[in-house]
PDB file of C-alpha atoms and ligand atoms in Angstrom:
ATOM      1  CA  MET K   1      95.347  79.270  90.892  1.00  0.00           C
ATOM      2  CA  PHE K   2      96.222  81.507  93.831  1.00  0.00           C
ATOM      3  CA  TYR K   3      99.043  79.199  95.040  1.00  0.00           C
ATOM      4  CA  ASN K   4     100.853  79.726  91.735  1.00  0.00           C
ATOM      5  CA  THR K   5     100.489  83.499  92.015  1.00  0.00           C
ATOM      6  CA  LEU K   6     102.002  83.298  95.493  1.00  0.00           C
ATOM      7  CA  LEU K   7     104.839  81.181  94.093  1.00  0.00           C
ATOM      8  CA  LEU K   8     105.621  83.647  91.303  1.00  0.00           C
ATOM      9  CA  ASN K   9     105.800  86.481  93.833  1.00  0.00           C
ATOM     10  CA  ALA K  10     107.977  84.385  96.160  1.00  0.00           C
ATOM     11  CA  ILE K  11     110.377  83.643  93.274  1.00  0.00           C
ATOM     12  CA  SER K  12     110.600  87.275  92.264  1.00  0.00           C
ATOM     13  CA  TRP K  13     111.162  88.475  95.876  1.00  0.00           C
ATOM     14  CA  ALA K  14     113.703  85.680  96.522  1.00  0.00           C
ATOM     15  CA  ARG K  15     115.672  86.944  93.501  1.00  0.00           C
ATOM     16  CA  GLU K  16     115.546  90.485  94.879  1.00  0.00           C
ATOM     17  CA  ALA K  17     116.686  89.271  98.321  1.00  0.00           C
ATOM     18  CA  GLY K  18     119.478  87.311  96.612  1.00  0.00           C
ATOM     19  CA  ALA K  19     120.645  90.511  94.920  1.00  0.00           C
ATOM     20  CA  VAL K  20     120.754  92.190  98.336  1.00  0.00           C
ATOM     21  CA  GLN K  21     122.899  89.310  99.652  1.00  0.00           C
ATOM     22  CA  LEU K  22     125.296  89.583  96.690  1.00  0.00           C
ATOM     23  CA  HIS K  23     125.646  93.324  97.268  1.00  0.00           C
ATOM     24  CA  TYR K  24     127.185  92.554 100.703  1.00  0.00           C
ATOM     25  CA  PHE K  25     128.987  89.274  99.855  1.00  0.00           C
ATOM     26  CA  ARG K  26     132.803  89.409 100.297  1.00  0.00           C
ATOM     27  CA  GLY K  27     132.516  93.117 101.081  1.00  0.00           C
ATOM     28  CA  ASN K  28     133.618  95.242 104.020  1.00  0.00           C
ATOM     29  CA  ASN K  29     130.191  96.195 105.387  1.00  0.00           C
ATOM     30  CA  LEU K  30     128.996  92.913 106.868  1.00  0.00           C
ATOM     31  CA  ASP K  31     128.680  94.198 110.454  1.00  0.00           C
ATOM     32  CA  ILE K  32     128.880  90.671 111.923  1.00  0.00           C
ATOM     33  CA  ARG K  33     127.160  90.384 115.333  1.00  0.00           C
ATOM     34  CA  THR K  34     126.934  87.315 117.590  1.00  0.00           C
ATOM     35  CA  LYS K  35     123.601  86.117 118.974  1.00  0.00           C
ATOM     36  CA  LEU K  36     123.535  83.080 121.360  1.00  0.00           C
ATOM     37  CA  ASN K  37     127.300  82.494 121.107  1.00  0.00           C
ATOM     38  CA  ASP K  38     130.264  82.899 118.718  1.00  0.00           C
ATOM     39  CA  SER K  39     128.800  80.262 116.352  1.00  0.00           C
ATOM     40  CA  ASP K  40     125.452  82.040 116.008  1.00  0.00           C
ATOM     41  CA  ILE K  41     125.766  85.206 113.957  1.00  0.00           C
ATOM     42  CA  VAL K  42     123.778  87.772 112.036  1.00  0.00           C
ATOM     43  CA  THR K  43     125.061  90.271 109.461  1.00  0.00           C
ATOM     44  CA  ALA K  44     123.806  93.446 107.844  1.00  0.00           C
ATOM     45  CA  ALA K  45     122.893  91.306 104.819  1.00  0.00           C
ATOM     46  CA  ASP K  46     120.544  89.082 106.879  1.00  0.00           C
ATOM     47  CA  LYS K  47     118.773  92.197 108.136  1.00  0.00           C
ATOM     48  CA  ALA K  48     118.601  93.939 104.751  1.00  0.00           C
ATOM     49  CA  SER K  49     117.284  90.804 103.047  1.00  0.00           C
ATOM     50  CA  GLU K  50     114.663  90.394 105.768  1.00  0.00           C
ATOM     51  CA  ARG K  51     113.565  94.037 105.536  1.00  0.00           C
ATOM     52  CA  LEU K  52     113.061  93.704 101.799  1.00  0.00           C
ATOM     53  CA  LEU K  53     111.033  90.481 102.114  1.00  0.00           C
ATOM     54  CA  ILE K  54     108.777  91.727 104.920  1.00  0.00           C
ATOM     55  CA  GLY K  55     108.106  94.921 102.941  1.00  0.00           C
ATOM     56  CA  ARG K  56     107.259  93.070  99.732  1.00  0.00           C
ATOM     57  CA  ILE K  57     104.949  90.552 101.459  1.00  0.00           C
ATOM     58  CA  LEU K  58     103.015  93.055 103.563  1.00  0.00           C
ATOM     59  CA  ASP K  59     102.657  95.520 100.675  1.00  0.00           C
ATOM     60  CA  ALA K  60     101.063  92.806  98.539  1.00  0.00           C
ATOM     61  CA  TYR K  61      99.289  90.796 101.258  1.00  0.00           C
ATOM     62  CA  PRO K  62      98.604  92.911 104.364  1.00  0.00           C
ATOM     63  CA  SER K  63      96.451  90.154 105.911  1.00  0.00           C
ATOM     64  CA  HIS K  64      99.195  87.485 105.744  1.00  0.00           C
ATOM     65  CA  SER K  65     101.327  86.535 108.757  1.00  0.00           C
ATOM     66  CA  ILE K  66     105.099  86.091 108.658  1.00  0.00           C
ATOM     67  CA  LEU K  67     107.525  84.030 110.722  1.00  0.00           C
ATOM     68  CA  THR K  68     111.069  85.174 110.053  1.00  0.00           C
ATOM     69  CA  GLU K  69     114.363  84.419 111.771  1.00  0.00           C
ATOM     70  CA  GLU K  70     115.548  87.842 112.834  1.00  0.00           C
ATOM     71  CA  SER K  71     112.196  89.547 113.595  1.00  0.00           C
ATOM     72  CA  GLY K  72     110.161  86.554 114.848  1.00  0.00           C
ATOM     73  CA  ASP K  73     106.397  86.402 114.529  1.00  0.00           C
ATOM     74  CA  ILE K  74     104.509  89.098 112.612  1.00  0.00           C
ATOM     75  CA  ARG K  75     100.872  88.150 113.187  1.00  0.00           C
ATOM     76  CA  HIS K  76      98.029  89.283 110.974  1.00  0.00           C
ATOM     77  CA  GLY K  77      95.499  86.757 109.646  1.00  0.00           C
ATOM     78  CA  ASN K  78      95.396  83.005 110.325  1.00  0.00           C
ATOM     79  CA  GLU K  79      94.946  81.895 106.731  1.00  0.00           C
ATOM     80  CA  TYR K  80      98.368  82.431 105.133  1.00  0.00           C
ATOM     81  CA  ARG K  81     101.798  82.546 106.782  1.00  0.00           C
ATOM     82  CA  TRP K  82     105.176  83.130 105.130  1.00  0.00           C
ATOM     83  CA  VAL K  83     108.065  81.307 106.847  1.00  0.00           C
ATOM     84  CA  ILE K  84     111.320  82.987 105.952  1.00  0.00           C
ATOM     85  CA  ASP K  85     115.015  82.565 106.443  1.00  0.00           C
ATOM     86  CA  PRO K  86     116.360  85.785 104.900  1.00  0.00           C
ATOM     87  CA  LEU K  87     119.874  84.327 104.717  1.00  0.00           C
ATOM     88  CA  ASP K  88     120.463  80.636 105.380  1.00  0.00           C
ATOM     89  CA  GLY K  89     124.148  79.783 105.700  1.00  0.00           C
ATOM     90  CA  THR K  90     125.274  83.016 107.366  1.00  0.00           C
ATOM     91  CA  THR K  91     128.544  81.440 108.563  1.00  0.00           C
ATOM     92  CA  ASN K  92     129.421  80.494 104.963  1.00  0.00           C
ATOM     93  CA  PHE K  93     128.363  83.958 103.816  1.00  0.00           C
ATOM     94  CA  SER K  94     130.431  85.756 106.469  1.00  0.00           C
ATOM     95  CA  ALA K  95     133.515  83.712 105.544  1.00  0.00           C
ATOM     96  CA  GLY K  96     133.128  84.347 101.797  1.00  0.00           C
ATOM     97  CA  LEU K  97     131.949  80.798 100.976  1.00  0.00           C
ATOM     98  CA  PRO K  98     129.257  80.505  98.279  1.00  0.00           C
ATOM     99  CA  GLY K  99     126.791  78.088  99.980  1.00  0.00           C
ATOM    100  CA  PHE K 100     124.095  80.478 101.189  1.00  0.00           C
ATOM    101  CA  ALA K 101     120.489  81.045 100.200  1.00  0.00           C
ATOM    102  CA  VAL K 102     117.209  82.774 100.874  1.00  0.00           C
ATOM    103  CA  SER K 103     114.388  80.441 101.887  1.00  0.00           C
ATOM    104  CA  ILE K 104     110.666  81.226 101.609  1.00  0.00           C
ATOM    105  CA  GLY K 105     107.945  78.769 102.591  1.00  0.00           C
ATOM    106  CA  ILE K 106     104.237  79.648 102.325  1.00  0.00           C
ATOM    107  CA  GLU K 107     101.653  77.997 104.565  1.00  0.00           C
ATOM    108  CA  HIS K 108      97.888  77.899 104.002  1.00  0.00           C
ATOM    109  CA  HIS K 109      95.979  77.004 107.186  1.00  0.00           C
ATOM    110  CA  GLY K 110      99.215  75.606 108.641  1.00  0.00           C
ATOM    111  CA  GLU K 111     100.196  73.431 105.672  1.00  0.00           C
ATOM    112  CA  THR K 112     103.164  74.359 103.471  1.00  0.00           C
ATOM    113  CA  ILE K 113     101.826  74.811  99.942  1.00  0.00           C
ATOM    114  CA  ALA K 114     104.748  76.494  98.184  1.00  0.00           C
ATOM    115  CA  GLY K 115     108.481  76.881  98.722  1.00  0.00           C
ATOM    116  CA  VAL K 116     111.413  78.690  97.130  1.00  0.00           C
ATOM    117  CA  VAL K 117     115.108  78.338  97.966  1.00  0.00           C
ATOM    118  CA  PHE K 118     117.458  80.597  95.987  1.00  0.00           C
ATOM    119  CA  ALA K 119     121.260  80.483  96.238  1.00  0.00           C
ATOM    120  CA  PRO K 120     122.250  83.665  94.390  1.00  0.00           C
ATOM    121  CA  TYR K 121     126.022  83.254  94.062  1.00  0.00           C
ATOM    122  CA  ILE K 122     125.707  79.861  92.380  1.00  0.00           C
ATOM    123  CA  ASN K 123     122.425  80.886  90.728  1.00  0.00           C
ATOM    124  CA  GLU K 124     120.410  77.841  91.831  1.00  0.00           C
ATOM    125  CA  LEU K 125     116.692  78.404  92.341  1.00  0.00           C
ATOM    126  CA  PHE K 126     114.623  75.504  93.686  1.00  0.00           C
ATOM    127  CA  HIS K 127     110.858  75.702  93.859  1.00  0.00           C
ATOM    128  CA  ALA K 128     107.800  73.580  94.520  1.00  0.00           C
ATOM    129  CA  VAL K 129     104.048  73.946  94.834  1.00  0.00           C
ATOM    130  CA  LYS K 130     102.226  71.159  96.663  1.00  0.00           C
ATOM    131  CA  GLY K 131     101.252  68.413  94.209  1.00  0.00           C
ATOM    132  CA  GLN K 132     103.155  69.929  91.259  1.00  0.00           C
ATOM    133  CA  GLY K 133     106.677  68.435  91.650  1.00  0.00           C
ATOM    134  CA  ALA K 134     110.028  70.042  92.441  1.00  0.00           C
ATOM    135  CA  PHE K 135     112.189  72.134  90.122  1.00  0.00           C
ATOM    136  CA  LEU K 136     115.749  73.468  89.871  1.00  0.00           C
ATOM    137  CA  ASN K 137     116.054  76.527  87.617  1.00  0.00           C
ATOM    138  CA  GLY K 138     112.769  75.543  85.985  1.00  0.00           C
ATOM    139  CA  SER K 139     113.640  71.894  85.224  1.00  0.00           C
ATOM    140  CA  PRO K 140     112.004  69.031  87.143  1.00  0.00           C
ATOM    141  CA  VAL K 141     114.183  67.223  89.709  1.00  0.00           C
ATOM    142  CA  ARG K 142     113.964  63.851  91.406  1.00  0.00           C
ATOM    143  CA  HIS K 143     115.910  62.214  94.244  1.00  0.00           C
ATOM    144  CA  SER K 144     118.837  59.888  93.442  1.00  0.00           C
ATOM    145  CA  ALA K 145     118.376  56.168  92.846  1.00  0.00           C
ATOM    146  CA  LYS K 146     120.813  55.222  95.639  1.00  0.00           C
ATOM    147  CA  THR K 147     119.711  52.454  97.958  1.00  0.00           C
ATOM    148  CA  ASP K 148     123.029  51.318  99.442  1.00  0.00           C
ATOM    149  CA  ILE K 149     124.395  53.517 102.208  1.00  0.00           C
ATOM    150  CA  ALA K 150     127.957  52.382 101.396  1.00  0.00           C
ATOM    151  CA  GLY K 151     127.745  54.328  98.132  1.00  0.00           C
ATOM    152  CA  ALA K 152     125.863  57.278  99.577  1.00  0.00           C
ATOM    153  CA  VAL K 153     126.985  60.889  99.951  1.00  0.00           C
ATOM    154  CA  ILE K 154     125.405  62.234 103.110  1.00  0.00           C
ATOM    155  CA  SER K 155     125.552  65.591 104.833  1.00  0.00           C
ATOM    156  CA  THR K 156     124.972  66.827 108.348  1.00  0.00           C
ATOM    157  CA  GLY K 157     125.445  70.029 110.320  1.00  0.00           C
ATOM    158  CA  TYR K 158     126.830  71.174 113.611  1.00  0.00           C
ATOM    159  CA  PRO K 159     124.277  72.723 115.969  1.00  0.00           C
ATOM    160  CA  VAL K 160     124.907  76.254 117.278  1.00  0.00           C
ATOM    161  CA  ASP K 161     124.988  74.895 120.854  1.00  0.00           C
ATOM    162  CA  LYS K 162     127.523  72.201 119.869  1.00  0.00           C
ATOM    163  CA  ALA K 163     129.898  73.145 122.698  1.00  0.00           C
ATOM    164  CA  SER K 164     127.305  72.634 125.429  1.00  0.00           C
ATOM    165  CA  GLY K 165     128.033  68.914 125.904  1.00  0.00           C
ATOM    166  CA  ALA K 166     127.958  65.499 124.252  1.00  0.00           C
ATOM    167  CA  GLU K 167     124.134  65.385 124.185  1.00  0.00           C
ATOM    168  CA  ALA K 168     124.036  68.456 121.926  1.00  0.00           C
ATOM    169  CA  SER K 169     127.151  67.963 119.840  1.00  0.00           C
ATOM    170  CA  ASN K 170     125.902  65.470 117.168  1.00  0.00           C
ATOM    171  CA  LEU K 171     129.332  63.779 117.445  1.00  0.00           C
ATOM    172  CA  ASP K 172     127.908  60.384 118.455  1.00  0.00           C
ATOM    173  CA  ASN K 173     125.767  60.359 115.285  1.00  0.00           C
ATOM    174  CA  ILE K 174     128.733  61.412 113.159  1.00  0.00           C
ATOM    175  CA  ALA K 175     130.872  58.624 114.640  1.00  0.00           C
ATOM    176  CA  ARG K 176     128.163  56.063 113.770  1.00  0.00           C
ATOM    177  CA  VAL K 177     127.393  57.255 110.221  1.00  0.00           C
ATOM    178  CA  MET K 178     130.780  58.412 108.896  1.00  0.00           C
ATOM    179  CA  PRO K 179     132.497  54.973 108.627  1.00  0.00           C
ATOM    180  CA  LEU K 180     129.513  53.515 106.739  1.00  0.00           C
ATOM    181  CA  VAL K 181     129.101  56.048 103.911  1.00  0.00           C
ATOM    182  CA  ARG K 182     131.054  57.057 100.806  1.00  0.00           C
ATOM    183  CA  GLY K 183     131.281  60.671 101.920  1.00  0.00           C
ATOM    184  CA  LEU K 184     130.073  62.734 104.852  1.00  0.00           C
ATOM    185  CA  ARG K 185     129.809  66.452 104.144  1.00  0.00           C
ATOM    186  CA  SER K 186     128.780  69.553 106.050  1.00  0.00           C
ATOM    187  CA  LEU K 187     127.657  72.206 103.582  1.00  0.00           C
ATOM    188  CA  GLY K 188     126.506  74.826 106.103  1.00  0.00           C
ATOM    189  CA  ALA K 189     123.034  75.734 104.822  1.00  0.00           C
ATOM    190  CA  ALA K 190     120.209  73.414 105.861  1.00  0.00           C
ATOM    191  CA  SER K 191     117.862  74.616 103.111  1.00  0.00           C
ATOM    192  CA  LEU K 192     120.408  73.680 100.439  1.00  0.00           C
ATOM    193  CA  ASP K 193     121.177  70.296 102.049  1.00  0.00           C
ATOM    194  CA  LEU K 194     117.512  69.360 101.662  1.00  0.00           C
ATOM    195  CA  CYS K 195     117.235  70.772  98.123  1.00  0.00           C
ATOM    196  CA  TYR K 196     120.334  68.813  97.089  1.00  0.00           C
ATOM    197  CA  ILE K 197     118.574  65.608  98.128  1.00  0.00           C
ATOM    198  CA  ALA K 198     115.604  66.723  96.012  1.00  0.00           C
ATOM    199  CA  ALA K 199     117.940  67.160  93.028  1.00  0.00           C
ATOM    200  CA  GLY K 200     119.815  63.867  93.587  1.00  0.00           C
ATOM    201  CA  PHE K 201     123.133  65.572  94.451  1.00  0.00           C
ATOM    202  CA  LEU K 202     123.044  64.247  98.037  1.00  0.00           C
ATOM    203  CA  ASP K 203     121.508  60.925  99.096  1.00  0.00           C
ATOM    204  CA  GLY K 204     120.781  61.711 102.735  1.00  0.00           C
ATOM    205  CA  TYR K 205     121.056  64.271 105.511  1.00  0.00           C
ATOM    206  CA  TRP K 206     120.369  64.670 109.171  1.00  0.00           C
ATOM    207  CA  GLU K 207     120.670  67.566 111.546  1.00  0.00           C
ATOM    208  CA  THR K 208     119.522  68.486 115.047  1.00  0.00           C
ATOM    209  CA  ASN K 209     118.309  71.755 116.567  1.00  0.00           C
ATOM    210  CA  LEU K 210     117.039  73.462 113.415  1.00  0.00           C
ATOM    211  CA  HIS K 211     114.153  75.917 113.211  1.00  0.00           C
ATOM    212  CA  LEU K 212     111.120  76.103 110.958  1.00  0.00           C
ATOM    213  CA  TRP K 213     112.594  78.917 108.826  1.00  0.00           C
ATOM    214  CA  ASP K 214     115.583  76.678 107.962  1.00  0.00           C
ATOM    215  CA  VAL K 215     113.452  73.866 106.535  1.00  0.00           C
ATOM    216  CA  SER K 216     109.920  75.041 105.703  1.00  0.00           C
ATOM    217  CA  ALA K 217     110.441  75.623 101.956  1.00  0.00           C
ATOM    218  CA  ALA K 218     113.030  72.886 101.429  1.00  0.00           C
ATOM    219  CA  MET K 219     110.979  70.149 103.108  1.00  0.00           C
ATOM    220  CA  LEU K 220     108.194  70.714 100.565  1.00  0.00           C
ATOM    221  CA  ILE K 221     110.714  70.759  97.691  1.00  0.00           C
ATOM    222  CA  LEU K 222     112.246  67.499  98.966  1.00  0.00           C
ATOM    223  CA  LYS K 223     108.874  65.750  99.328  1.00  0.00           C
ATOM    224  CA  GLU K 224     107.750  66.947  95.899  1.00  0.00           C
ATOM    225  CA  ALA K 225     110.928  65.309  94.509  1.00  0.00           C
ATOM    226  CA  GLY K 226     109.824  61.970  96.005  1.00  0.00           C
ATOM    227  CA  ALA K 227     112.375  61.951  98.838  1.00  0.00           C
ATOM    228  CA  GLU K 228     111.521  61.430 102.495  1.00  0.00           C
ATOM    229  CA  CYS K 229     111.982  63.429 105.628  1.00  0.00           C
ATOM    230  CA  SER K 230     111.024  62.761 109.233  1.00  0.00           C
ATOM    231  CA  ARG K 231     111.654  64.208 112.656  1.00  0.00           C
ATOM    232  CA  PHE K 232     113.562  62.650 115.561  1.00  0.00           C
ATOM    233  CA  ARG K 233     114.664  63.912 119.016  1.00  0.00           C
ATOM    234  CA  SER K 234     111.656  65.963 120.084  1.00  0.00           C
ATOM    235  CA  ASP K 235     113.833  67.642 122.759  1.00  0.00           C
ATOM    236  CA  ARG K 236     115.979  69.454 120.148  1.00  0.00           C
ATOM    237  CA  ASN K 237     113.735  71.918 118.268  1.00  0.00           C
ATOM    238  CA  ILE K 238     113.455  70.576 114.708  1.00  0.00           C
ATOM    239  CA  SER K 239     115.748  67.578 114.274  1.00  0.00           C
ATOM    240  CA  ILE K 240     115.344  65.822 110.938  1.00  0.00           C
ATOM    241  CA  VAL K 241     116.506  62.856 108.902  1.00  0.00           C
ATOM    242  CA  ALA K 242     116.030  63.033 105.139  1.00  0.00           C
ATOM    243  CA  GLY K 243     117.024  61.085 102.070  1.00  0.00           C
ATOM    244  CA  THR K 244     115.979  58.822  99.255  1.00  0.00           C
ATOM    245  CA  PRO K 245     113.285  56.524 100.689  1.00  0.00           C
ATOM    246  CA  VAL K 246     115.733  53.672 101.402  1.00  0.00           C
ATOM    247  CA  ILE K 247     118.600  55.834 102.671  1.00  0.00           C
ATOM    248  CA  HIS K 248     116.174  57.802 104.866  1.00  0.00           C
ATOM    249  CA  ASP K 249     115.061  54.582 106.589  1.00  0.00           C
ATOM    250  CA  ARG K 250     118.656  53.383 107.065  1.00  0.00           C
ATOM    251  CA  LEU K 251     119.831  56.752 108.439  1.00  0.00           C
ATOM    252  CA  ARG K 252     116.891  56.815 110.833  1.00  0.00           C
ATOM    253  CA  GLN K 253     118.156  53.589 112.414  1.00  0.00           C
ATOM    254  CA  LEU K 254     121.590  55.167 112.925  1.00  0.00           C
ATOM    255  CA  VAL K 255     120.922  58.616 114.373  1.00  0.00           C
ATOM    256  CA  SER K 256     119.532  59.467 117.762  1.00  0.00           C
TER     257      SER K 256
HETATM  258  C1  LIG M 301     122.095  77.696 109.945  1.00  0.00           C
HETATM  259  C2  LIG M 301     122.402  76.847 108.731  1.00  0.00           C
HETATM  260  C3  LIG M 301     123.340  75.727 109.106  1.00  0.00           C
HETATM  261  C4  LIG M 301     122.816  74.908 110.260  1.00  0.00           C
HETATM  262  C5  LIG M 301     122.460  75.800 111.449  1.00  0.00           C
HETATM  263  C6  LIG M 301     121.481  76.877 111.014  1.00  0.00           C
HETATM  264  P1  LIG M 301     121.676  80.311 109.568  1.00  0.00           P
HETATM  265  O1  LIG M 301     121.208  78.747 109.597  1.00  0.00           O
HETATM  266  O2  LIG M 301     121.237  76.307 108.158  1.00  0.00           O
HETATM  267  O3  LIG M 301     123.547  74.854 108.038  1.00  0.00           O
HETATM  268  O4  LIG M 301     123.808  73.990 110.639  1.00  0.00           O
HETATM  269  O5  LIG M 301     121.888  75.014 112.449  1.00  0.00           O
HETATM  270  O6  LIG M 301     121.191  77.700 112.124  1.00  0.00           O
HETATM  271  O7  LIG M 301     121.934  80.716 110.982  1.00  0.00           O
HETATM  272  O8  LIG M 301     122.862  80.412 108.703  1.00  0.00           O
HETATM  273  O9  LIG M 301     120.440  80.946 108.999  1.00  0.00           O
HETATM  274 CA1  LIG M 302     119.021  79.127 108.751  1.00  0.00          CA
HETATM  275 CA1  LIG M 303     119.367  82.823 108.737  1.00  0.00          CA
END
């Protein structure tokens, strides 16, 4: 089926993009530039990874559209669109921390039908095709069995505009959730947060002010692993709560 062909290409190109990331990782040629503010950065590796992915996709599928973080909208046909974060977790990457990934979601008529998230340094490749389950390095994964938030390990993130006031900072949510859970983490790559719920390594997650390229692939992987994900705060781009079905519902009551 064509979706599986698309997936195989996405996996192969994600591995190539991961190799590009590793070429730059912990090196001296990162060329770190700020975007909106000091917390929002792009490196030469983001750009090189994106160049490779755009080239591969358009060579193979010239009629497909692409939405990608650094270059925006590349519009061709309306049938297929690739939604790409060429390097998710750039702050980790720029600091020499291993939690970074390439994320590739594929939409057919607006619905995500395949997703790949590859973290090259730790060699973890997550994938899913709609209706076919979720996989980590080729083995099926499923969300954890946790139902009690007191025993849950949860993660969240800090939005790039965190310094612009209490409304944006996520601190009120952190203050509400942190005392109730076993552990509250911030791993620094939204795509991996969601995939770790899919694999049962995290039990829940929320974050505000994300973008489609951060979550497109991982939201499919998470759903295919039986976990749940929903949006809140329509005023803050993509703000999501995710988790095992029970933890998702409990977290939803806590965050705003
Ligand atoms: C960021 C990461 C991070 C999240 C930020 C995102 P980037 O993506 O996913 O975990 O907290 O909101 O912007 O900039 O590293 O691709
Ligand atoms: Ca990102
Ligand atoms: Ca990025």
